[in-house]
Each structure stands twice: as C-alpha cells, then as structure tokens.
Phi, psi and omega in degrees: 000132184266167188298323176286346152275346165277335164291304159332321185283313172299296162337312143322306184257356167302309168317318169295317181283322198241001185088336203272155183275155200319318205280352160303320187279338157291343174268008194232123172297357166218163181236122188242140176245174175276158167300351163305313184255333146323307147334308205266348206273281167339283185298343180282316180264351179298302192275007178232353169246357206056033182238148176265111202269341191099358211252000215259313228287333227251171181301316193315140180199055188187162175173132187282141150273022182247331169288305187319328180303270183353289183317287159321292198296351184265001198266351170253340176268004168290325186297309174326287170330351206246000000 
C-alpha cells in the first residue's frame, strides 16, 4: 500500500466514526478523538491493515495525519519485511 493510499484509508475512516467530512478533517493540522472513537477508528485500521499499531492501549487520543501515514506505513513495510 503506498502512503497516499494509506493516507486516503485513514482519512476514510476517520470520516466514517465520526461524520465528519473529509475536508472537515483535513482543516484542523491535528485531528483529536473522543475516546469512543478513537477506539473504533484504531481497531477499523488495525483489522484492516493487520496490523498492531500500539495506539488502542495508551492514553494519547490526537495524532497529525501525516505522521501516522508515516508511521503505519514504515510498520507495514516492516511487516513486509519479515
């Protein structure tokens, strides 16, 4: 998956937990969730990239979307790797 489609995926499901429209989520440079949705938005991409991002367990409940894009994407091409 390249980053701008995994960027694309995230931004989707964010859109999808929370209603809001892509470009609502795109005007705020950090994006913070309730913890609800934090919860559904994480586990929707975890089951969907197969992967354990680390993020469901911890306190943290924001994240830029482009470092998570970063982020995900060196943790699936790590995955790749093995």
């Amino acid at each position: 998956m390249t980053p701008n489609q995994l960027r694309q995926l995230i931004i989707h499901t964010v859109c999808n937990v929370t209603g809001e429209e892509p470009e609502e989520i795109l005007a705020h440079e950090t994006v913070t969730l309730d913890t609800r949705d934090w919860e559904q938005v994480f586990s929707r991409l975890e089951a969907t990239l197969d992967i354990d991002s680390g993020l469901l367990a911890g306190p943290r409940r924001s994240f830029e979307i482009d470092e998570l894009t970063r982020d995900l994407h060196a943790r699936l091409s790590g995955a790749a790797g093995t």
